[in-house]
mmCIF file of C-alpha atoms in Angstrom:
data_model
loop_
_atom_site.group_PDB
_atom_site.id
_atom_site.type_symbol
_atom_site.label_atom_id
_atom_site.label_comp_id
_atom_site.label_asym_id
_atom_site.label_seq_id
_atom_site.Cartn_x
_atom_site.Cartn_y
_atom_site.Cartn_z
ATOM 1 C CA MET A 13 11.682 3.938 -27.817
ATOM 2 C CA LEU A 14 12.820 3.158 -24.284
ATOM 3 C CA GLU A 15 16.374 3.982 -23.339
ATOM 4 C CA LYS A 16 18.764 1.070 -22.922
ATOM 5 C CA LYS A 17 20.241 0.240 -19.557
ATOM 6 C CA SER A 18 23.083 2.510 -18.446
ATOM 7 C CA VAL A 19 25.316 2.877 -15.404
ATOM 8 C CA ARG A 20 23.133 5.748 -14.215
ATOM 9 C CA GLU A 21 20.080 3.504 -14.053
ATOM 10 C CA VAL A 22 21.568 0.967 -11.640
ATOM 11 C CA ASP A 23 23.347 3.280 -9.193
ATOM 12 C CA GLY A 24 20.252 4.354 -7.263
ATOM 13 C CA THR A 25 19.721 7.588 -9.207
ATOM 14 C CA PRO A 26 16.033 8.261 -10.044
ATOM 15 C CA ARG A 27 15.163 7.749 -13.677
ATOM 16 C CA ASN A 28 12.965 10.385 -15.265
ATOM 17 C CA PHE A 29 10.831 8.736 -17.934
ATOM 18 C CA SER A 30 9.249 10.967 -20.543
ATOM 19 C CA ASP A 31 5.480 10.832 -20.988
ATOM 20 C CA ALA A 32 6.029 9.110 -24.333
ATOM 21 C CA GLU A 33 8.164 6.404 -22.712
ATOM 22 C CA LEU A 34 5.570 5.873 -20.008
ATOM 23 C CA LEU A 35 2.759 5.563 -22.551
ATOM 24 C CA GLU A 36 4.787 2.977 -24.448
ATOM 25 C CA ILE A 37 5.219 0.926 -21.279
ATOM 26 C CA LEU A 38 1.596 1.299 -20.180
ATOM 27 C CA ARG A 39 0.305 0.186 -23.563
ATOM 28 C CA SER A 40 2.492 -2.907 -23.640
ATOM 29 C CA GLU A 41 0.717 -6.193 -22.998
ATOM 30 C CA THR A 42 3.913 -8.158 -22.441
ATOM 31 C CA ASP A 43 6.484 -8.512 -19.700
ATOM 32 C CA LEU A 44 9.222 -6.006 -20.510
ATOM 33 C CA GLU A 45 12.291 -7.994 -19.501
ATOM 34 C CA ASP A 46 14.785 -5.147 -19.932
ATOM 35 C CA LEU A 47 12.649 -2.941 -17.712
ATOM 36 C CA ARG A 48 12.202 -5.700 -15.130
ATOM 37 C CA SER A 49 15.892 -6.543 -14.961
ATOM 38 C CA GLU A 50 16.837 -2.864 -14.583
ATOM 39 C CA ALA A 51 14.348 -2.465 -11.748
ATOM 40 C CA ASP A 52 15.619 -5.605 -10.038
ATOM 41 C CA ALA A 53 19.202 -4.363 -10.325
ATOM 42 C CA VAL A 54 18.286 -1.007 -8.776
ATOM 43 C CA ARG A 55 16.321 -2.650 -5.997
ATOM 44 C CA LYS A 56 19.305 -4.896 -5.182
ATOM 45 C CA LYS A 57 21.644 -1.897 -5.310
ATOM 46 C CA VAL A 58 19.546 0.008 -2.749
ATOM 47 C CA TYR A 59 18.010 -2.750 -0.580
ATOM 48 C CA GLY A 60 19.983 -5.887 -1.413
ATOM 49 C CA ASP A 61 18.001 -9.127 -1.354
ATOM 50 C CA GLU A 62 16.052 -8.174 1.773
ATOM 51 C CA VAL A 63 12.266 -8.394 1.878
ATOM 52 C CA TYR A 64 10.534 -6.580 4.738
ATOM 53 C CA ILE A 65 7.366 -7.941 6.284
ATOM 54 C CA ARG A 66 4.591 -5.909 7.894
ATOM 55 C CA GLY A 67 2.048 -7.388 10.271
ATOM 56 C CA LEU A 68 -1.340 -6.144 9.080
ATOM 57 C CA ILE A 69 -3.987 -5.653 11.785
ATOM 58 C CA GLU A 70 -7.389 -4.757 10.300
ATOM 59 C CA PHE A 71 -8.993 -3.470 13.472
ATOM 60 C CA SER A 72 -12.310 -2.058 12.183
ATOM 61 C CA ASN A 73 -14.352 -2.398 9.008
ATOM 62 C CA PHE A 74 -16.744 0.421 9.888
ATOM 63 C CA CYS A 75 -16.383 3.321 7.457
ATOM 64 C CA LYS A 76 -18.197 6.638 7.159
ATOM 65 C CA ASN A 77 -17.198 7.020 3.500
ATOM 66 C CA ASP A 78 -18.943 5.600 0.461
ATOM 67 C CA CYS A 79 -16.161 5.089 -2.077
ATOM 68 C CA PHE A 80 -17.649 3.406 -5.118
ATOM 69 C CA TYR A 81 -15.008 0.656 -5.335
ATOM 70 C CA CYS A 82 -14.819 -0.475 -1.709
ATOM 71 C CA GLY A 83 -16.565 -3.435 -0.120
ATOM 72 C CA ILE A 84 -16.697 -1.849 3.349
ATOM 73 C CA ARG A 85 -18.317 1.348 2.051
ATOM 74 C CA ALA A 86 -20.973 2.848 4.319
ATOM 75 C CA SER A 87 -23.830 1.893 1.964
ATOM 76 C CA ASN A 88 -22.999 -1.821 1.980
ATOM 77 C CA LYS A 89 -25.660 -3.083 4.356
ATOM 78 C CA ASN A 90 -24.522 -6.674 3.799
ATOM 79 C CA ALA A 91 -21.127 -6.067 5.384
ATOM 80 C CA GLU A 92 -20.748 -7.771 8.755
ATOM 81 C CA ARG A 93 -19.212 -5.002 10.833
ATOM 82 C CA TYR A 94 -16.709 -5.460 13.637
ATOM 83 C CA ARG A 95 -14.241 -3.570 15.782
ATOM 84 C CA LEU A 96 -11.283 -5.013 17.653
ATOM 85 C CA SER A 97 -10.710 -3.886 21.209
ATOM 86 C CA LYS A 98 -7.431 -2.336 22.300
ATOM 87 C CA GLU A 99 -6.638 -5.589 24.093
ATOM 88 C CA GLN A 100 -7.221 -7.612 20.924
ATOM 89 C CA ILE A 101 -4.961 -5.298 18.929
ATOM 90 C CA LEU A 102 -2.206 -5.584 21.524
ATOM 91 C CA GLU A 103 -2.527 -9.376 21.522
ATOM 92 C CA CYS A 104 -2.064 -9.382 17.733
ATOM 93 C CA CYS A 105 1.174 -7.464 18.291
ATOM 94 C CA VAL A 106 2.379 -9.959 20.907
ATOM 95 C CA GLU A 107 1.810 -12.811 18.491
ATOM 96 C CA GLY A 108 3.355 -10.867 15.631
ATOM 97 C CA HIS A 109 6.499 -9.984 17.550
ATOM 98 C CA ALA A 110 7.023 -13.648 18.429
ATOM 99 C CA LEU A 111 6.746 -14.522 14.731
ATOM 100 C CA GLY A 112 9.413 -11.970 13.790
ATOM 101 C CA PHE A 113 7.397 -8.914 12.763
ATOM 102 C CA ARG A 114 8.954 -5.551 13.605
ATOM 103 C CA THR A 115 6.359 -3.346 11.930
ATOM 104 C CA PHE A 116 2.653 -3.376 12.710
ATOM 105 C CA VAL A 117 0.177 -1.786 10.291
ATOM 106 C CA LEU A 118 -3.071 -0.700 11.952
ATOM 107 C CA GLN A 119 -5.657 -0.428 9.192
ATOM 108 C CA SER A 120 -9.347 0.401 9.324
ATOM 109 C CA GLY A 121 -12.138 2.115 7.513
ATOM 110 C CA GLU A 122 -12.651 5.757 8.399
ATOM 111 C CA ASP A 123 -14.208 4.955 11.749
ATOM 112 C CA ASP A 124 -14.794 7.921 14.065
ATOM 113 C CA PHE A 125 -15.401 5.516 16.956
ATOM 114 C CA PHE A 126 -11.632 5.522 17.313
ATOM 115 C CA GLY A 127 -10.899 9.148 18.127
ATOM 116 C CA ASP A 128 -7.523 10.829 18.371
ATOM 117 C CA ASP A 129 -7.066 9.906 22.014
ATOM 118 C CA GLU A 130 -8.010 6.269 21.466
ATOM 119 C CA ILE A 131 -5.632 5.889 18.510
ATOM 120 C CA GLY A 132 -2.879 7.674 20.428
ATOM 121 C CA GLU A 133 -3.292 5.377 23.415
ATOM 122 C CA ILE A 134 -3.139 2.256 21.239
ATOM 123 C CA VAL A 135 0.015 3.506 19.509
ATOM 124 C CA ARG A 136 1.705 4.367 22.815
ATOM 125 C CA GLU A 137 0.953 0.974 24.322
ATOM 126 C CA ILE A 138 2.242 -0.865 21.248
ATOM 127 C CA LYS A 139 5.457 1.154 21.261
ATOM 128 C CA ASN A 140 5.952 0.773 25.023
ATOM 129 C CA ALA A 141 5.548 -2.990 24.750
ATOM 130 C CA ASN A 142 7.611 -3.248 21.546
ATOM 131 C CA PRO A 143 10.270 -0.494 21.516
ATOM 132 C CA ASP A 144 12.096 -2.266 18.683
ATOM 133 C CA CYS A 145 9.073 -1.992 16.379
ATOM 134 C CA ALA A 146 7.559 0.579 14.034
ATOM 135 C CA VAL A 147 3.852 1.413 13.980
ATOM 136 C CA THR A 148 2.134 2.310 10.722
ATOM 137 C CA LEU A 149 -1.372 3.782 10.599
ATOM 138 C CA SER A 150 -3.760 3.432 7.679
ATOM 139 C CA ILE A 151 -6.956 5.072 8.917
ATOM 140 C CA GLY A 152 -7.782 7.671 6.303
ATOM 141 C CA GLU A 153 -8.269 11.405 6.208
ATOM 142 C CA ARG A 154 -8.011 13.378 9.445
ATOM 143 C CA ALA A 155 -7.161 16.902 10.544
ATOM 144 C CA ARG A 156 -3.516 17.911 10.678
ATOM 145 C CA SER A 157 -3.835 18.263 14.462
ATOM 146 C CA SER A 158 -4.938 14.618 14.658
ATOM 147 C CA TYR A 159 -1.954 13.464 12.622
ATOM 148 C CA GLN A 160 0.321 15.453 14.909
ATOM 149 C CA LYS A 161 -1.146 13.681 17.948
ATOM 150 C CA PHE A 162 -0.541 10.274 16.368
ATOM 151 C CA PHE A 163 3.047 11.228 15.561
ATOM 152 C CA ASP A 164 3.614 12.532 19.088
ATOM 153 C CA ALA A 165 2.235 9.249 20.439
ATOM 154 C CA GLY A 166 4.948 7.378 18.549
ATOM 155 C CA ALA A 167 3.446 6.407 15.181
ATOM 156 C CA ASP A 168 6.195 6.150 12.558
ATOM 157 C CA ARG A 169 4.415 5.790 9.237
ATOM 158 C CA PHE A 170 1.100 6.548 7.601
ATOM 159 C CA LEU A 171 -0.399 4.913 4.513
ATOM 160 C CA LEU A 172 -2.962 6.891 2.513
ATOM 161 C CA ARG A 173 -3.412 5.983 -1.130
ATOM 162 C CA HIS A 174 -4.248 9.073 -3.148
ATOM 163 C CA GLU A 175 -6.176 6.769 -5.574
ATOM 164 C CA SER A 176 -6.036 9.258 -8.462
ATOM 165 C CA ALA A 177 -4.117 12.470 -9.041
ATOM 166 C CA SER A 178 -6.648 13.493 -11.697
ATOM 167 C CA ASP A 179 -9.489 15.493 -10.176
ATOM 168 C CA SER A 180 -11.979 14.351 -12.829
ATOM 169 C CA HIS A 181 -11.033 10.697 -12.348
ATOM 170 C CA TYR A 182 -11.013 11.006 -8.548
ATOM 171 C CA LYS A 183 -14.623 12.246 -8.690
ATOM 172 C CA LYS A 184 -15.650 9.126 -10.620
ATOM 173 C CA LEU A 185 -14.367 6.913 -7.788
ATOM 174 C CA HIS A 186 -15.649 8.837 -4.763
ATOM 175 C CA PRO A 187 -18.814 10.544 -3.474
ATOM 176 C CA LYS A 188 -19.171 14.321 -3.765
ATOM 177 C CA LYS A 189 -18.262 15.021 -0.146
ATOM 178 C CA MET A 190 -14.738 13.686 -0.749
ATOM 179 C CA SER A 191 -12.141 15.706 -2.645
ATOM 180 C CA LEU A 192 -8.729 15.138 -4.152
ATOM 181 C CA ALA A 193 -7.629 18.485 -2.710
ATOM 182 C CA ASN A 194 -8.235 17.257 0.822
ATOM 183 C CA ARG A 195 -6.552 13.921 0.141
ATOM 184 C CA LYS A 196 -3.459 15.745 -1.101
ATOM 185 C CA ARG A 197 -3.608 18.089 1.886
ATOM 186 C CA CYS A 198 -3.512 15.090 4.189
ATOM 187 C CA LEU A 199 -0.493 13.605 2.431
ATOM 188 C CA PHE A 200 1.532 16.794 2.525
ATOM 189 C CA ASP A 201 0.546 17.401 6.171
ATOM 190 C CA LEU A 202 1.747 13.925 7.080
ATOM 191 C CA ARG A 203 5.056 14.403 5.325
ATOM 192 C CA GLU A 204 5.646 17.818 6.891
ATOM 193 C CA ILE A 205 4.913 16.450 10.376
ATOM 194 C CA GLY A 206 7.613 13.817 9.930
ATOM 195 C CA PHE A 207 5.842 10.576 9.076
ATOM 196 C CA GLN A 208 7.198 8.109 6.586
ATOM 197 C CA VAL A 209 4.347 8.514 4.122
ATOM 198 C CA GLY A 210 2.806 6.022 1.731
ATOM 199 C CA ALA A 211 0.692 6.939 -1.304
ATOM 200 C CA GLY A 212 -0.540 4.892 -4.256
ATOM 201 C CA PHE A 213 -3.385 3.906 -6.529
ATOM 202 C CA MET A 214 -5.267 1.012 -8.113
ATOM 203 C CA VAL A 215 -4.188 -0.121 -11.565
ATOM 204 C CA GLY A 216 -7.159 -0.491 -13.892
ATOM 205 C CA SER A 217 -9.713 1.226 -11.677
ATOM 206 C CA PRO A 218 -12.948 2.136 -13.487
ATOM 207 C CA PHE A 219 -12.594 4.979 -16.014
ATOM 208 C CA GLN A 220 -8.810 5.159 -15.508
ATOM 209 C CA THR A 221 -6.751 6.091 -18.567
ATOM 210 C CA ASP A 222 -3.041 5.652 -19.166
ATOM 211 C CA GLU A 223 -2.773 9.425 -18.994
ATOM 212 C CA ASN A 224 -4.313 9.295 -15.502
ATOM 213 C CA ILE A 225 -1.573 6.896 -14.410
ATOM 214 C CA ILE A 226 1.070 9.293 -15.717
ATOM 215 C CA GLU A 227 -0.572 12.021 -13.617
ATOM 216 C CA ASP A 228 -0.277 9.697 -10.613
ATOM 217 C CA LEU A 229 3.434 9.197 -11.231
ATOM 218 C CA ARG A 230 4.027 12.930 -11.654
ATOM 219 C CA PHE A 231 2.142 13.683 -8.453
ATOM 220 C CA MET A 232 4.298 11.215 -6.571
ATOM 221 C CA GLN A 233 7.388 12.883 -7.983
ATOM 222 C CA GLU A 234 6.089 16.035 -6.312
ATOM 223 C CA LEU A 235 5.183 14.330 -3.023
ATOM 224 C CA GLN A 236 8.269 12.097 -2.836
ATOM 225 C CA PRO A 237 6.628 9.471 -0.616
ATOM 226 C CA HIS A 238 8.570 6.902 1.374
ATOM 227 C CA MET A 239 6.240 4.093 0.302
ATOM 228 C CA ILE A 240 4.172 3.507 -2.829
ATOM 229 C CA GLY A 241 1.393 0.940 -2.910
ATOM 230 C CA ILE A 242 -0.161 -0.148 -6.185
ATOM 231 C CA GLY A 243 -2.211 -3.203 -7.026
ATOM 232 C CA PRO A 244 -4.719 -4.268 -9.672
ATOM 233 C CA PHE A 245 -8.313 -3.163 -9.205
ATOM 234 C CA ILE A 246 -10.599 -6.015 -8.154
ATOM 235 C CA ALA A 247 -14.344 -5.473 -7.993
ATOM 236 C CA HIS A 248 -16.553 -6.147 -4.973
ATOM 237 C CA SER A 249 -20.028 -7.504 -5.662
ATOM 238 C CA GLN A 250 -21.731 -5.069 -3.261
ATOM 239 C CA THR A 251 -20.503 -1.873 -4.944
ATOM 240 C CA PRO A 252 -21.515 0.204 -7.987
ATOM 241 C CA PHE A 253 -18.422 -1.162 -9.744
ATOM 242 C CA ALA A 254 -19.396 -4.818 -9.269
ATOM 243 C CA ASN A 255 -19.335 -5.614 -12.985
ATOM 244 C CA PHE A 256 -16.122 -3.825 -13.922
ATOM 245 C CA PRO A 257 -13.180 -6.007 -15.015
ATOM 246 C CA SER A 258 -10.107 -6.476 -12.854
ATOM 247 C CA GLY A 259 -6.977 -4.510 -13.540
ATOM 248 C CA SER A 260 -4.168 -6.004 -15.604
ATOM 249 C CA ILE A 261 -1.590 -8.072 -13.736
ATOM 250 C CA GLN A 262 1.018 -7.373 -16.418
ATOM 251 C CA LYS A 263 0.443 -3.623 -16.380
ATOM 252 C CA THR A 264 0.757 -3.677 -12.591
ATOM 253 C CA LEU A 265 4.042 -5.584 -12.775
ATOM 254 C CA ASN A 266 5.457 -3.260 -15.428
ATOM 255 C CA LEU A 267 4.426 -0.292 -13.287
ATOM 256 C CA LEU A 268 6.192 -1.753 -10.258
ATOM 257 C CA SER A 269 9.375 -1.743 -12.325
ATOM 258 C CA VAL A 270 8.761 1.819 -13.470
ATOM 259 C CA ILE A 271 8.205 2.967 -9.893
ATOM 260 C CA ARG A 272 11.356 1.232 -8.668
ATOM 261 C CA LEU A 273 13.347 3.064 -11.341
ATOM 262 C CA MET A 274 11.668 6.436 -10.776
ATOM 263 C CA PHE A 275 11.794 6.125 -6.971
ATOM 264 C CA PRO A 276 14.770 3.842 -6.216
ATOM 265 C CA LYS A 277 14.618 4.247 -2.439
ATOM 266 C CA VAL A 278 10.894 3.729 -1.805
ATOM 267 C CA LEU A 279 9.364 0.810 0.019
ATOM 268 C CA LEU A 280 7.298 -1.018 -2.583
ATOM 269 C CA PRO A 281 4.852 -3.773 -1.596
ATOM 270 C CA ALA A 282 3.911 -6.815 -3.616
ATOM 271 C CA THR A 283 0.247 -6.488 -2.710
ATOM 272 C CA THR A 284 -2.446 -8.924 -1.659
ATOM 273 C CA ALA A 285 -4.419 -7.948 -4.764
ATOM 274 C CA LEU A 286 -1.612 -9.271 -6.976
ATOM 275 C CA GLY A 287 -1.667 -12.535 -5.047
ATOM 276 C CA THR A 288 -5.450 -12.692 -5.345
ATOM 277 C CA LEU A 289 -5.467 -12.466 -9.147
ATOM 278 C CA CYS A 290 -2.368 -14.614 -9.671
ATOM 279 C CA SER A 291 -1.194 -17.507 -7.481
ATOM 280 C CA ASP A 292 2.429 -16.367 -7.728
ATOM 281 C CA GLY A 293 1.611 -12.687 -8.081
ATOM 282 C CA ARG A 294 3.561 -11.607 -5.011
ATOM 283 C CA GLU A 295 6.651 -13.482 -6.167
ATOM 284 C CA LYS A 296 6.352 -11.822 -9.572
ATOM 285 C CA GLY A 297 6.016 -8.496 -7.796
ATOM 286 C CA LEU A 298 9.306 -9.080 -5.982
ATOM 287 C CA ARG A 299 11.015 -9.886 -9.264
ATOM 288 C CA HIS A 300 9.731 -6.609 -10.710
ATOM 289 C CA GLY A 301 11.154 -4.376 -7.977
ATOM 290 C CA ALA A 302 8.941 -4.803 -4.902
ATOM 291 C CA ASN A 303 10.517 -5.401 -1.490
ATOM 292 C CA VAL A 304 7.657 -5.516 1.055
ATOM 293 C CA LEU A 305 5.020 -8.117 1.981
ATOM 294 C CA MET A 306 2.121 -7.602 4.389
ATOM 295 C CA PRO A 307 0.840 -10.851 5.950
ATOM 296 C CA ASN A 308 -2.314 -10.623 8.033
ATOM 297 C CA LEU A 309 -2.089 -10.629 11.840
ATOM 298 C CA SER A 310 -5.799 -9.949 12.354
ATOM 299 C CA PRO A 311 -7.853 -12.524 14.271
ATOM 300 C CA LYS A 312 -9.180 -15.170 11.890
ATOM 301 C CA SER A 313 -12.750 -14.174 12.760
ATOM 302 C CA ALA A 314 -12.133 -10.692 11.340
ATOM 303 C CA ARG A 315 -10.269 -11.465 8.125
ATOM 304 C CA GLU A 316 -13.220 -12.415 5.927
ATOM 305 C CA LYS A 317 -15.192 -9.421 7.199
ATOM 306 C CA TYR A 318 -12.536 -6.933 6.051
ATOM 307 C CA SER A 319 -13.572 -7.471 2.453
ATOM 308 C CA LEU A 320 -12.415 -4.601 0.254
ATOM 309 C CA TYR A 321 -12.869 -6.690 -2.903
ATOM 310 C CA ASN A 322 -14.084 -10.173 -3.846
ATOM 311 C CA ASN A 323 -12.087 -13.372 -3.206
ATOM 312 C CA LYS A 324 -9.316 -11.660 -1.241
ATOM 313 C CA ILE A 325 -6.702 -14.245 -0.287
ATOM 314 C CA ASP A 326 -5.817 -14.808 3.354
ATOM 315 C CA GLU A 327 -2.117 -14.007 3.726
ATOM 316 C CA ALA A 328 -1.981 -15.456 7.205
ATOM 317 C CA ALA A 329 0.980 -14.445 9.335
ATOM 318 C CA GLU A 330 0.939 -17.915 10.873
ATOM 319 C CA ASP A 331 2.057 -19.279 7.500
ATOM 320 C CA LEU A 332 5.274 -17.274 7.644
ATOM 321 C CA LYS A 333 7.539 -20.337 7.231
ATOM 322 C CA HIS A 334 5.806 -21.184 3.974
ATOM 323 C CA LEU A 335 6.043 -17.573 2.816
ATOM 324 C CA LYS A 336 9.762 -17.424 3.668
ATOM 325 C CA ARG A 337 10.378 -20.520 1.580
ATOM 326 C CA ARG A 338 8.505 -19.092 -1.402
ATOM 327 C CA VAL A 339 10.435 -15.825 -1.134
ATOM 328 C CA GLN A 340 13.763 -17.684 -0.938
ATOM 329 C CA GLU A 341 12.845 -19.613 -4.078
ATOM 330 C CA THR A 342 12.453 -16.232 -5.770
ATOM 331 C CA GLY A 343 16.009 -15.294 -4.775
ATOM 332 C CA TYR A 344 15.241 -12.967 -1.857
ATOM 333 C CA ASN A 345 15.133 -13.274 1.912
ATOM 334 C CA ILE A 346 12.597 -12.167 4.509
ATOM 335 C CA VAL A 347 14.414 -10.405 7.342
ATOM 336 C CA VAL A 348 13.528 -9.472 10.925
ATOM 337 C CA ASP A 349 13.789 -5.712 10.666
ATOM 338 C CA LYS A 350 11.701 -2.542 10.917
ATOM 339 C CA GLY A 351 12.513 -2.039 7.261
ATOM 340 C CA ASN A 352 12.710 1.740 7.217
ATOM 341 C CA SER A 353 12.524 3.567 3.910
ATOM 342 C CA LYS A 354 15.783 4.956 2.562
ATOM 343 C CA VAL A 355 13.956 8.043 1.303
ATOM 344 C CA LEU A 356 15.101 11.080 3.294
#
């Protein structure tokens, strides 16, 4: 049985669940109120009622990889490809700064068109124009020397979901040329260089077991990331996984609470995927321990083309007033802040 709430669990000290406790939580089909309230208390102890917003700029949907779950995979010939110019990216940042964003997340497929020098130049220009802002990159696997160049250019954070810490499960989600060993190498390189690092995985991805999820949590205990991104799997019609069911909203919410308790100081997003499957999914995510939202700053013409899964909602940054009101109704407040992780 799960332990009852104690002083230790609400003072910001990481909780170390046993495998048996984790299996009990993962196999539950109900909202575990004790778990949720503990996670909310820890989140408030560490971060207060603040919710950090990130301005997401999806600057290219070209990708050299062929991950079986992803709508912008190289084999999807129906994808309408695009790339934003440096000038378009910078304009997104101008608009975002005026709206109150102090972190910009540059996300793309693994697109070699944007080499190390090009990415470095974009980062430098964003930082020069917005010295009060953080820049996060989410551009996939690269050499350690490339990551060092991005860091030297001024990039602060890097998001790279590990997707599965089980080698056998990882191979069921990715083509043979990709490896879990290299994905882990990238994550540890990024952390050693000095980035605030984000890892994570899909909940309910094809062939995933509860034991796989426990492996994910144990791997993250080893990595000690600054950010953890999880969201329910949602299929894309132009992938080999088109007919697989979506991941469980409730399991995702319970896992958010587990992660907040295991990693009290991490930045934890309430993801777009949660909002896609459930109209108030992001609000529920905040109640279960999340403290980050990522509205979309990309040009409207690009948003539908960056289709990782079907029916993705448009979390438009222009609707920030509406989002602030919804967050306030949940009992939290969106703040104008870089929103750095408290993980050392």
